[in-house]
Short mmCIF file of C-alpha atoms in Angstrom, two decimals:
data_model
loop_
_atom_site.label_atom_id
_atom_site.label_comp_id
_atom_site.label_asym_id
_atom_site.label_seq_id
_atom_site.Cartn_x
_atom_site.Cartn_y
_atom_site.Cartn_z
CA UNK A 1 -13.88 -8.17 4.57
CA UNK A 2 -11.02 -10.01 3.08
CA UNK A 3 -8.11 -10.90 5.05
CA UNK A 4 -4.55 -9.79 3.57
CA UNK A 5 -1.11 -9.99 5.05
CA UNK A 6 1.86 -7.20 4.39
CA UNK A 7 5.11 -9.05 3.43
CA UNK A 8 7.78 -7.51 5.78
CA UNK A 9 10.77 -5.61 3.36
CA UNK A 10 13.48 -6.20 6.04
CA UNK A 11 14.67 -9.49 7.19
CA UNK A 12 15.08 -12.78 5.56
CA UNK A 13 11.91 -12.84 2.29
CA UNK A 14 12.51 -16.63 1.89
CA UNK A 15 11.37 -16.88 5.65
CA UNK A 16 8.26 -14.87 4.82
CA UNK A 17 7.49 -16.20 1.98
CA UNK A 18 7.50 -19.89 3.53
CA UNK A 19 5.05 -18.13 6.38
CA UNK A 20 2.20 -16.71 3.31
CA UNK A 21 2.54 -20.43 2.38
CA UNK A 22 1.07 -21.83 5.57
CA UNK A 23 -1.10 -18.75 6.19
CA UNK A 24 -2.63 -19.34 2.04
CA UNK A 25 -3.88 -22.71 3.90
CA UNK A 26 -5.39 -20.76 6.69
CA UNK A 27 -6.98 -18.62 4.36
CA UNK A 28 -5.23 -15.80 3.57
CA UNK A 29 -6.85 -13.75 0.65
CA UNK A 30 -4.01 -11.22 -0.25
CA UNK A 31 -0.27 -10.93 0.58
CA UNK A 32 1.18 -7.24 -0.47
CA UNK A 33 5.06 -7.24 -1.03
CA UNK A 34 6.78 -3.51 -0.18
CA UNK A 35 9.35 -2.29 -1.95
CA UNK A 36 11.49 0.78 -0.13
CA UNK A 37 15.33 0.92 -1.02
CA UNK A 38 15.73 -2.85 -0.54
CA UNK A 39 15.24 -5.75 -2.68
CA UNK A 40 12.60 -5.04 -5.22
CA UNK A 41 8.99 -6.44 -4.81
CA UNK A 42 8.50 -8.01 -8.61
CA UNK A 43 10.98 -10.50 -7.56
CA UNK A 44 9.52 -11.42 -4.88
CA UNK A 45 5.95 -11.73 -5.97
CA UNK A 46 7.09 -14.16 -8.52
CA UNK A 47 8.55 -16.51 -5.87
CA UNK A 48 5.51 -16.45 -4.28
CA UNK A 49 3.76 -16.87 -7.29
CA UNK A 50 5.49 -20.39 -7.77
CA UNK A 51 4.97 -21.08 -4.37
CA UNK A 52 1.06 -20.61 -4.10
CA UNK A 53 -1.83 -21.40 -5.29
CA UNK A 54 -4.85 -19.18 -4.33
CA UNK A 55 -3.43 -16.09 -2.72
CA UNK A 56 -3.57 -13.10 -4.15
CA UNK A 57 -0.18 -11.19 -4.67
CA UNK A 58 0.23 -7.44 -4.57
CA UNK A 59 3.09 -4.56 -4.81
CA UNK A 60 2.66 -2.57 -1.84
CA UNK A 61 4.17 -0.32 -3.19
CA UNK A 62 5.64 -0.42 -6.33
CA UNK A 63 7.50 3.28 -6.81
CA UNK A 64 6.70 4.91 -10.39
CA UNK A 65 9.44 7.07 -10.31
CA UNK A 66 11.99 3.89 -10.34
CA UNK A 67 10.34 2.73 -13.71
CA UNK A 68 8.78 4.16 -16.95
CA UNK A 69 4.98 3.50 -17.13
CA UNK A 70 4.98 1.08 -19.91
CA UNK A 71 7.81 -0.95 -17.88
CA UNK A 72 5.05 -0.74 -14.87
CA UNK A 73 2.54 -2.20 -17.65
CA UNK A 74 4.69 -4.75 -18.69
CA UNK A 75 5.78 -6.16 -15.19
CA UNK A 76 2.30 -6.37 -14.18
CA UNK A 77 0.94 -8.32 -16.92
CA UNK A 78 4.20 -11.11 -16.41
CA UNK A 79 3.32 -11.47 -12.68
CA UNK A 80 -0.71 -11.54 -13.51
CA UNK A 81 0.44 -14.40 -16.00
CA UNK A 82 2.94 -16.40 -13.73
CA UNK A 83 0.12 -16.47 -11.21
CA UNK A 84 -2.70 -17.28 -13.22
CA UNK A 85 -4.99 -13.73 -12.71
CA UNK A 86 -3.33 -13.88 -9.23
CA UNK A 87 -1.87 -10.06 -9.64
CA UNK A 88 -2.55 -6.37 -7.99
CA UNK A 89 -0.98 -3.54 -9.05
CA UNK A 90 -0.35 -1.53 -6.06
CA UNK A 91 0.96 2.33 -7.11
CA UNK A 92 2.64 4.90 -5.26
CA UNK A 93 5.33 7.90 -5.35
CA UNK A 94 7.12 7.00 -2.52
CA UNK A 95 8.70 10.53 -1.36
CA UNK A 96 11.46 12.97 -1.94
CA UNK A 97 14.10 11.68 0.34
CA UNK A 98 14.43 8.15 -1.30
CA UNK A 99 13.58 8.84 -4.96
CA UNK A 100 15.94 11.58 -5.35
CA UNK A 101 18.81 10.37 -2.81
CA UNK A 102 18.38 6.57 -3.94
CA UNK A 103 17.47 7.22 -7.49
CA UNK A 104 18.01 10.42 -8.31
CA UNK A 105 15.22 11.72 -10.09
CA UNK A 106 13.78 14.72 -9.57
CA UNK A 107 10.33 14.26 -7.66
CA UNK A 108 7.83 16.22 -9.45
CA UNK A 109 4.29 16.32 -10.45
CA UNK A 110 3.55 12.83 -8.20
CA UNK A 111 -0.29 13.22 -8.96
CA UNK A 112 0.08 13.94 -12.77
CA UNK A 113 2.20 11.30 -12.71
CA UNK A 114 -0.16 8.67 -10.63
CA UNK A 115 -2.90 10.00 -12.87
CA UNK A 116 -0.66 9.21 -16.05
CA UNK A 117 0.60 5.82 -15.13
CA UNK A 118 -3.02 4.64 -14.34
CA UNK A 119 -4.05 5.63 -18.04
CA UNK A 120 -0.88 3.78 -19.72
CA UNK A 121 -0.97 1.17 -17.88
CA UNK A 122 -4.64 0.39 -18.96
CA UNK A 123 -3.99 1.42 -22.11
CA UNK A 124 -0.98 -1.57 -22.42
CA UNK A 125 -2.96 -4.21 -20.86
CA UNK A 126 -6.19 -3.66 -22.98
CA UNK A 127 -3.93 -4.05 -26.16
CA UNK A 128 -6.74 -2.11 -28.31
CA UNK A 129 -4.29 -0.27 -30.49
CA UNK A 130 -0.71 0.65 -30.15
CA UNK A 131 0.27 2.70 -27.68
CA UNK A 132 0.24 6.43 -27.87
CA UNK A 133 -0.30 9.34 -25.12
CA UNK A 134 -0.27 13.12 -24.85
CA UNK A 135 0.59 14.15 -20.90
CA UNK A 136 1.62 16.46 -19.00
CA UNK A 137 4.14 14.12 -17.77
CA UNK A 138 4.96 11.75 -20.39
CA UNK A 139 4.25 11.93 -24.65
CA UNK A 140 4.57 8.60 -26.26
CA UNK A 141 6.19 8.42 -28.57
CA UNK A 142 8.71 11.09 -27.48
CA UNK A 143 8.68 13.66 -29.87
CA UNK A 144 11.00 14.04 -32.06
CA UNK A 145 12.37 17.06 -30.65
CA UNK A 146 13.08 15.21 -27.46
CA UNK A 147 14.88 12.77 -28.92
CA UNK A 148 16.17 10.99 -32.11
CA UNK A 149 12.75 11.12 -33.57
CA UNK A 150 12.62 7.45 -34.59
CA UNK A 151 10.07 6.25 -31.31
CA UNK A 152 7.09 4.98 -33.09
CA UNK A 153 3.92 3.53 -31.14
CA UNK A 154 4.04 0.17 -30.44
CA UNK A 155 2.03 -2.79 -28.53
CA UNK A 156 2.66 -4.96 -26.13
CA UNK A 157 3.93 -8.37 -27.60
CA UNK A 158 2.17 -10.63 -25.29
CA UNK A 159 -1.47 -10.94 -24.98
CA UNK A 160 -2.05 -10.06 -21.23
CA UNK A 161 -4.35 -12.62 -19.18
CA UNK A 162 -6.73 -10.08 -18.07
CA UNK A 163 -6.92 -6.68 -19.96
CA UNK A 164 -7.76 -4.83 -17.07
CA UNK A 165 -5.35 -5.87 -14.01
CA UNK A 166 -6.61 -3.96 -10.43
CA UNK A 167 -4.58 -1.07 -9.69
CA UNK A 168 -4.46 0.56 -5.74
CA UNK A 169 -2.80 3.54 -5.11
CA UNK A 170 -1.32 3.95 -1.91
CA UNK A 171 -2.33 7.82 -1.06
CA UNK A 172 -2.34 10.52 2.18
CA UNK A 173 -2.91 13.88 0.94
CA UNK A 174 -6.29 15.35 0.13
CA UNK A 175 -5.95 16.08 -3.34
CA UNK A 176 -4.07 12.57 -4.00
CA UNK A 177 -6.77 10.61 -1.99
CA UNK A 178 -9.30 12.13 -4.25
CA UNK A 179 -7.57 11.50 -7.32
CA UNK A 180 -7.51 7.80 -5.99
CA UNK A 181 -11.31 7.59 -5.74
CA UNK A 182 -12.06 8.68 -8.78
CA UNK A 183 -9.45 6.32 -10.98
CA UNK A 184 -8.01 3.56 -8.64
CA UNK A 185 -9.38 0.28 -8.05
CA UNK A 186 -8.24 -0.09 -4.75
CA UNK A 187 -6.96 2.65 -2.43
CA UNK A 188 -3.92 1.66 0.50
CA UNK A 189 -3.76 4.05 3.11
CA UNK A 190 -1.23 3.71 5.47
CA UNK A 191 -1.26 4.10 9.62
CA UNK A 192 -5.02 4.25 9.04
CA UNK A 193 -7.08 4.80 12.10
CA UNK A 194 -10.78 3.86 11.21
CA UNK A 195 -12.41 5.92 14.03
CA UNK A 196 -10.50 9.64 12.60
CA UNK A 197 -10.72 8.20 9.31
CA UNK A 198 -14.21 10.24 8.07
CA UNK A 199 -12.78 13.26 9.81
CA UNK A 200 -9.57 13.38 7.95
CA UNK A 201 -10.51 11.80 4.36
CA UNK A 202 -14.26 11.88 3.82
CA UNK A 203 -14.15 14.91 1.93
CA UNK A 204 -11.60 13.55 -0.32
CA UNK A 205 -13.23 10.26 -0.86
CA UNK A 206 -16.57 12.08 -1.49
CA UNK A 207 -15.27 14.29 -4.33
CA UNK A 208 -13.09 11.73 -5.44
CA UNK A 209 -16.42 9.02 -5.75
CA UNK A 210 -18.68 11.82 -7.14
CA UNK A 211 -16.33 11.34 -10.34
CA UNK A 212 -15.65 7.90 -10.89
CA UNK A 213 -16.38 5.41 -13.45
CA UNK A 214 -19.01 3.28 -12.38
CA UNK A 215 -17.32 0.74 -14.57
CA UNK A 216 -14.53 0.56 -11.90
CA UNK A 217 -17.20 -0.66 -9.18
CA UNK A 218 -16.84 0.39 -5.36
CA UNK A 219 -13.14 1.41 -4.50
CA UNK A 220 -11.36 -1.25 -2.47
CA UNK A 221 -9.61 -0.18 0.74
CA UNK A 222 -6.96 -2.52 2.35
CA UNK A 223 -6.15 -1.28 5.68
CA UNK A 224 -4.92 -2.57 9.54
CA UNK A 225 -2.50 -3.16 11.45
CA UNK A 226 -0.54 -5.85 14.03
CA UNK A 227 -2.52 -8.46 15.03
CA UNK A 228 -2.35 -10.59 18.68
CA UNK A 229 -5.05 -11.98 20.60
CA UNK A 230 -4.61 -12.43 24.27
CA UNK A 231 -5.50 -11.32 27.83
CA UNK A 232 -1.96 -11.13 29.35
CA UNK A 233 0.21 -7.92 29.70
CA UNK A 234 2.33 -9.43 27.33
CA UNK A 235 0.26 -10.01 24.52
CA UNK A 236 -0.82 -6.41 25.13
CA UNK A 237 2.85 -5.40 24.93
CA UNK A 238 2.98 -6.52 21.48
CA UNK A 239 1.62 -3.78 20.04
CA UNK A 240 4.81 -1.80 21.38
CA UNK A 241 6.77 -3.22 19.16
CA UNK A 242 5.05 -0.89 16.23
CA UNK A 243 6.47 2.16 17.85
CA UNK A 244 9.47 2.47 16.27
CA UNK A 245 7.73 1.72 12.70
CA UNK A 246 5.41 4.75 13.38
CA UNK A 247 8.41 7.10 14.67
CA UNK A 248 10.31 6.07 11.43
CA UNK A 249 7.17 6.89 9.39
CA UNK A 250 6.03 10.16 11.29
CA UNK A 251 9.48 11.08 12.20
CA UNK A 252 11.74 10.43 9.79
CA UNK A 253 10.10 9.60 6.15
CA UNK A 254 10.31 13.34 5.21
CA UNK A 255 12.05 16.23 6.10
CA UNK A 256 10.48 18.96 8.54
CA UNK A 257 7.23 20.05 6.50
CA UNK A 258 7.52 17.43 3.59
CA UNK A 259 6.87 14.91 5.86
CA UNK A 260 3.17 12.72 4.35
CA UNK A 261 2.92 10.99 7.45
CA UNK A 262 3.77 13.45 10.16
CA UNK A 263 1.17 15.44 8.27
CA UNK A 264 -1.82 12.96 8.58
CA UNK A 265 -0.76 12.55 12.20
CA UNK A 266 -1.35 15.74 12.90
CA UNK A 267 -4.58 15.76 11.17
CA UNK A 268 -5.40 13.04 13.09
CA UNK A 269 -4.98 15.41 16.05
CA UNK A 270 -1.84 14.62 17.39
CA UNK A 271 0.15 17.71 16.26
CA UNK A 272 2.10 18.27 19.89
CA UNK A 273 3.35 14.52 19.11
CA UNK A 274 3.99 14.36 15.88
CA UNK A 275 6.08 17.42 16.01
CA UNK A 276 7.59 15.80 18.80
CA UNK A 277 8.68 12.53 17.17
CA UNK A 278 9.94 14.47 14.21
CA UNK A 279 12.07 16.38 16.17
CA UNK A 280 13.53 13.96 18.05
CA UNK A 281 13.68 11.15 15.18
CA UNK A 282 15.63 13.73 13.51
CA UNK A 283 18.01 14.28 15.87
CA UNK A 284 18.73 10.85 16.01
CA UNK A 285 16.94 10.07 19.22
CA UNK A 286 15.05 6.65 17.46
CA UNK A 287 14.48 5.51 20.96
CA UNK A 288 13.19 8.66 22.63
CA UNK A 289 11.08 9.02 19.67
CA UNK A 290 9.62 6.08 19.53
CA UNK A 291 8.69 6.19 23.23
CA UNK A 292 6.80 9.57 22.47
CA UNK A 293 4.36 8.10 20.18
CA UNK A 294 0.72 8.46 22.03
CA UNK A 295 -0.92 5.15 23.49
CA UNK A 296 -3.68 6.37 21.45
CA UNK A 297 -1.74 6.09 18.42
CA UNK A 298 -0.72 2.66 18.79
CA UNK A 299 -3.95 0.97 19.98
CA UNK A 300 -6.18 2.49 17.35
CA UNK A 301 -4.04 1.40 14.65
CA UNK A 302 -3.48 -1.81 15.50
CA UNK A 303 -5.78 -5.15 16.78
CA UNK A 304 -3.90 -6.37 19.89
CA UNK A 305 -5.60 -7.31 23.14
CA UNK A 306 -8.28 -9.63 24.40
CA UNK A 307 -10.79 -11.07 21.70
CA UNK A 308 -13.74 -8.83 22.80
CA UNK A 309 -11.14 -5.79 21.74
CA UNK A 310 -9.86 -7.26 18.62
CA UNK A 311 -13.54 -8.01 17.32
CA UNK A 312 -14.01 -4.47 18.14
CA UNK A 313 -11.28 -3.61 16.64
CA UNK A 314 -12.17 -5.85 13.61
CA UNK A 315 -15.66 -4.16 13.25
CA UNK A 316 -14.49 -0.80 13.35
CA UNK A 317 -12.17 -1.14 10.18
CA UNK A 318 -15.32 -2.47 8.98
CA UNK A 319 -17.21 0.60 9.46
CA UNK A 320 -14.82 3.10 8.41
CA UNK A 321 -15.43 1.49 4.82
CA UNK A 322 -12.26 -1.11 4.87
CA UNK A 323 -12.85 -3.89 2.31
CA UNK A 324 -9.84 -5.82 3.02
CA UNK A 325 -8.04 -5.98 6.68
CA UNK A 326 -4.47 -5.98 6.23
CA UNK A 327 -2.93 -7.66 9.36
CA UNK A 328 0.67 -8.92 10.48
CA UNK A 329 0.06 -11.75 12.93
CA UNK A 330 2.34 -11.99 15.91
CA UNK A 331 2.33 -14.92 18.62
CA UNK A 332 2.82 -18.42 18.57
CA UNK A 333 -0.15 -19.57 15.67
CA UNK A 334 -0.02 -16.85 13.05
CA UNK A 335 -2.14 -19.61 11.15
CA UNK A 336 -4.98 -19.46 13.95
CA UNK A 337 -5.30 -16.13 14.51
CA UNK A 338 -5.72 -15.61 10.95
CA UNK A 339 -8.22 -18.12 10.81
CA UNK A 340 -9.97 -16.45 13.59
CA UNK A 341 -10.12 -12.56 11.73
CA UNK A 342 -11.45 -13.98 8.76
CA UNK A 343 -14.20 -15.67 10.32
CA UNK A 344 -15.16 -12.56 12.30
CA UNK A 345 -14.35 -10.71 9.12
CA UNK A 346 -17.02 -12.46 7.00
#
């Protein structure tokens, strides 16, 4: 397994960024930048473009209801160029609540439109002919009767440095983590728990393998969680400090039965809980909700304790198919303990 690092969308990026930079030295493989309703994540990835020099650099995720697919296409191939064949594309619809209250547009057809963007996007970057494409979604050139009638197919002006940049598609549902087998190179599941993983998404991976390209090689999977090693009740403690991220995810990303998250969690099994947090997450009780999240929960998706656990920990990401562990180091030598996963991670 590789070793990647999320990029944290709240605080000061600068900070972060300046953190990547000492963990690229430790041996960081991949750093994925989020993008929610804060700054966006293009800018970002090309500061730390300039700012590294082996380190991969991801959108995790970048929304593709914010952005038409070509535009997708086209920032893609200027970050792959600014870091040298550095660049992921990493995919995703986001949800109801923040594309239609922070961008209002209508939230329809997400997998047609994952399915759609993929397609374009390779189409742009492989610069075989000019562009054209008959969808469900989107018709390129717009037809005339759609608009002014003068759209005409077109290529990209720059050569891109590679014609096919990776794509990963962060995905929950059944039918969209099948469609992600089948097309994506890379799939980024979030609030993964390796041990219910099989149970919940096997299927889904099976059907969505049974159709893929062999061109595209073996799908990718990024997935983890916090990362502290130590034997004191503190260093245990750490891993507290996800519980609010999980109630914000499971309670509040969603409204009661459009909820992604709360859904997985209570395919994971924990449907008492997760109807729990909703409840109370929606009533504005962040604390109380947070504080219901299971034990469980938090130690399975997570690597915090003693060394013996977190190489246990490491191992079974490993096993539940995870290519690349995606950790956020917490303590006082982010540097070492990411030295430390890797090297167990080989």
């Amino acid at each position: 397994m590789r070793i990647a690092m999320p990029l944290q969308y709240a605080g000061e990026p600068k900070d972060a960024v300046e953190q990547v930079v000492e963990l690229e030295r430790a041996g960081l493989d991949t750093v994925w930048v989020a993008e929610a309703y804060g700054y966006d994540s293009p800018t970002l990835m090309g500061y730390l473009a300039a700012r590294t020099e082996r380190v991969t650099i991801g959108s995790a995720i970048l929304p593709m209801y914010t952005r038409t697919p070509a535009l997708v296409a086209m920032t893609a191939a200027g970050l792959d160029y600014l870091s040298d064949g550095r660049a992921v594309l990493g995919l995703g619809a986001s949800g109801p609540q923040v594309i239609e209250g922070f961008h209002g547009i209508p939230y329809t057809k997400p997998l047609a439109r994952t399915r759609e963007t993929i397609e374009i996007c390779r189409k742009v970057w492989a610069r075989e002919e000019r562009l054209t494409h008959e969808g469900g979604v989107f018709q390129l050139p717009l037809p005339p009767e759609l608009g002014t009638g003068l759209g005409k197919p077109l290529k990209i002006i720059n050569h891109p440095v590679r014609p096919r940049i990776p794509i990963h598609v962060a995905s929950l549902g059944e039918r969209n983590v099948e469609m992600t087998a089948e097309i994506a190179d890379g799939w980024l599941p979030h609030l993964f728990i390796p041990e219910k993983a099989e149970t919940v998404w096997g299927a889904s991976l099976a059907r969505g393998r049974a159709n893929r390209d062999p061109g595209l090689g073996e799908l990718e999977i990024s997935a983890g969680g916090l990362l502290a090693i130590g034997e004191d009740e503190g260093t245990r403690a750490l891993a507290d400090l996800t519980r609010p991220l999980i109630a914000l995810y499971v309670g509040g990303m969603g409204a009661k039965g459009k909820n992604f998250y709360n859904t997985v969690a209570r395919r994971y099994g924990y449907e008492e809980a997760a109807e729990r947090i909703q409840d109370l997450y929606l009533a504005g009780k962040k604390d109380e909700a947070a504080a219901a999240v299971p034990d469980e929960f938090v130690e399975l998706t997570n690597l915090v304790g003693p060394e013996s656990h977190v190489r246990e920990r490491v191992e079974a990401f490993r096993a539940a198919g995870v290519t690349q562990l995606n950790v956020t180091p917490v303590g006082e030598n982010p540097a070492r303990l990411i030295e430390k996963v890797k090297e167990w991670a080989a």
